[in-house]
Amino acid sequence: MPKRFRLTRRFPCAMTEDGYRRLRRFAQEAGLDEGEALSFIFENFDSIMDDENLGARLRIFNSELDARKR
């Protein structure tokens, strides 16, 4: 029997405009709303991420973070 899909957690979060636009585009392409899209991404994180690429992109993001906050 499939697991019932319930959105049980809500949390305030801040996103960059670029990140939110990409989330909305992914959700629209997948036929989901933004909350469902985030749930999908994090429930399947290990299988959809490339470990090498993730590390490199995270280093770039962290190196630019202070400048982006200004």
mmCIF file of C-alpha atoms in Angstrom:
data_model
loop_
_atom_site.group_PDB
_atom_site.id
_atom_site.type_symbol
_atom_site.label_atom_id
_atom_site.label_comp_id
_atom_site.label_asym_id
_atom_site.label_seq_id
_atom_site.Cartn_x
_atom_site.Cartn_y
_atom_site.Cartn_z
ATOM 1 C CA MET A 1 0.000 0.000 0.000
ATOM 2 C CA PRO A 2 1.469 3.413 -0.926
ATOM 3 C CA LYS A 3 2.362 5.841 1.791
ATOM 4 C CA ARG A 4 -0.142 8.663 2.210
ATOM 5 C CA PHE A 5 1.357 11.981 1.191
ATOM 6 C CA ARG A 6 0.840 14.502 3.964
ATOM 7 C CA LEU A 7 2.632 17.795 4.357
ATOM 8 C CA THR A 8 3.152 17.730 8.117
ATOM 9 C CA ARG A 9 5.952 20.239 8.586
ATOM 10 C CA ARG A 10 6.041 23.903 7.744
ATOM 11 C CA PHE A 11 9.039 26.078 8.305
ATOM 12 C CA PRO A 12 9.945 29.607 7.362
ATOM 13 C CA CYS A 13 12.845 29.776 4.978
ATOM 14 C CA ALA A 14 14.612 32.374 2.917
ATOM 15 C CA MET A 15 15.611 31.759 -0.678
ATOM 16 C CA THR A 16 17.391 33.777 -3.289
ATOM 17 C CA GLU A 17 15.293 34.997 -6.199
ATOM 18 C CA ASP A 18 17.250 32.723 -8.548
ATOM 19 C CA GLY A 19 16.685 29.719 -6.294
ATOM 20 C CA TYR A 20 12.964 30.397 -5.967
ATOM 21 C CA ARG A 21 12.533 30.871 -9.725
ATOM 22 C CA ARG A 22 14.289 27.539 -10.311
ATOM 23 C CA LEU A 23 12.133 25.808 -7.686
ATOM 24 C CA ARG A 24 8.977 27.186 -9.278
ATOM 25 C CA ARG A 25 10.126 26.088 -12.751
ATOM 26 C CA PHE A 26 10.968 22.576 -11.517
ATOM 27 C CA ALA A 27 7.637 22.304 -9.695
ATOM 28 C CA GLN A 28 5.706 23.445 -12.754
ATOM 29 C CA GLU A 29 7.554 21.024 -15.057
ATOM 30 C CA ALA A 30 6.910 18.168 -12.618
ATOM 31 C CA GLY A 31 3.252 19.067 -12.050
ATOM 32 C CA LEU A 32 3.802 19.765 -8.342
ATOM 33 C CA ASP A 33 3.408 22.746 -6.070
ATOM 34 C CA GLU A 34 6.524 24.230 -4.456
ATOM 35 C CA GLY A 35 6.100 22.324 -1.170
ATOM 36 C CA GLU A 36 5.663 18.995 -2.945
ATOM 37 C CA ALA A 37 8.697 19.734 -5.125
ATOM 38 C CA LEU A 38 10.863 20.448 -2.072
ATOM 39 C CA SER A 39 9.620 17.258 -0.409
ATOM 40 C CA PHE A 40 10.504 15.253 -3.525
ATOM 41 C CA ILE A 41 13.984 16.776 -3.731
ATOM 42 C CA PHE A 42 14.856 16.112 -0.102
ATOM 43 C CA GLU A 43 13.243 12.663 0.107
ATOM 44 C CA ASN A 44 15.274 11.598 -2.949
ATOM 45 C CA PHE A 45 18.354 13.738 -2.367
ATOM 46 C CA ASP A 46 20.957 10.942 -2.454
ATOM 47 C CA SER A 47 19.667 9.438 -5.667
ATOM 48 C CA ILE A 48 19.305 12.682 -7.632
ATOM 49 C CA MET A 49 22.554 14.421 -6.669
ATOM 50 C CA ASP A 50 25.984 13.867 -8.156
ATOM 51 C CA ASP A 51 28.405 13.878 -5.189
ATOM 52 C CA GLU A 52 31.318 15.387 -7.128
ATOM 53 C CA ASN A 53 29.232 18.118 -8.725
ATOM 54 C CA LEU A 54 27.444 18.906 -5.453
ATOM 55 C CA GLY A 55 30.712 19.523 -3.614
ATOM 56 C CA ALA A 56 32.058 21.808 -6.308
ATOM 57 C CA ARG A 57 28.823 23.807 -6.562
ATOM 58 C CA LEU A 58 28.623 24.114 -2.769
ATOM 59 C CA ARG A 59 32.170 25.500 -2.590
ATOM 60 C CA ILE A 60 31.332 28.089 -5.267
ATOM 61 C CA PHE A 61 28.107 29.067 -3.507
ATOM 62 C CA ASN A 62 29.854 29.420 -0.141
ATOM 63 C CA SER A 63 32.656 31.512 -1.632
ATOM 64 C CA GLU A 64 30.109 33.957 -3.110
ATOM 65 C CA LEU A 65 27.742 33.991 -0.143
ATOM 66 C CA ASP A 66 29.088 37.008 1.736
ATOM 67 C CA ALA A 67 29.088 39.162 -1.394
ATOM 68 C CA ARG A 68 25.535 38.114 -2.207
ATOM 69 C CA LYS A 69 24.301 39.129 1.258
ATOM 70 C CA ARG A 70 25.358 42.750 0.713
#
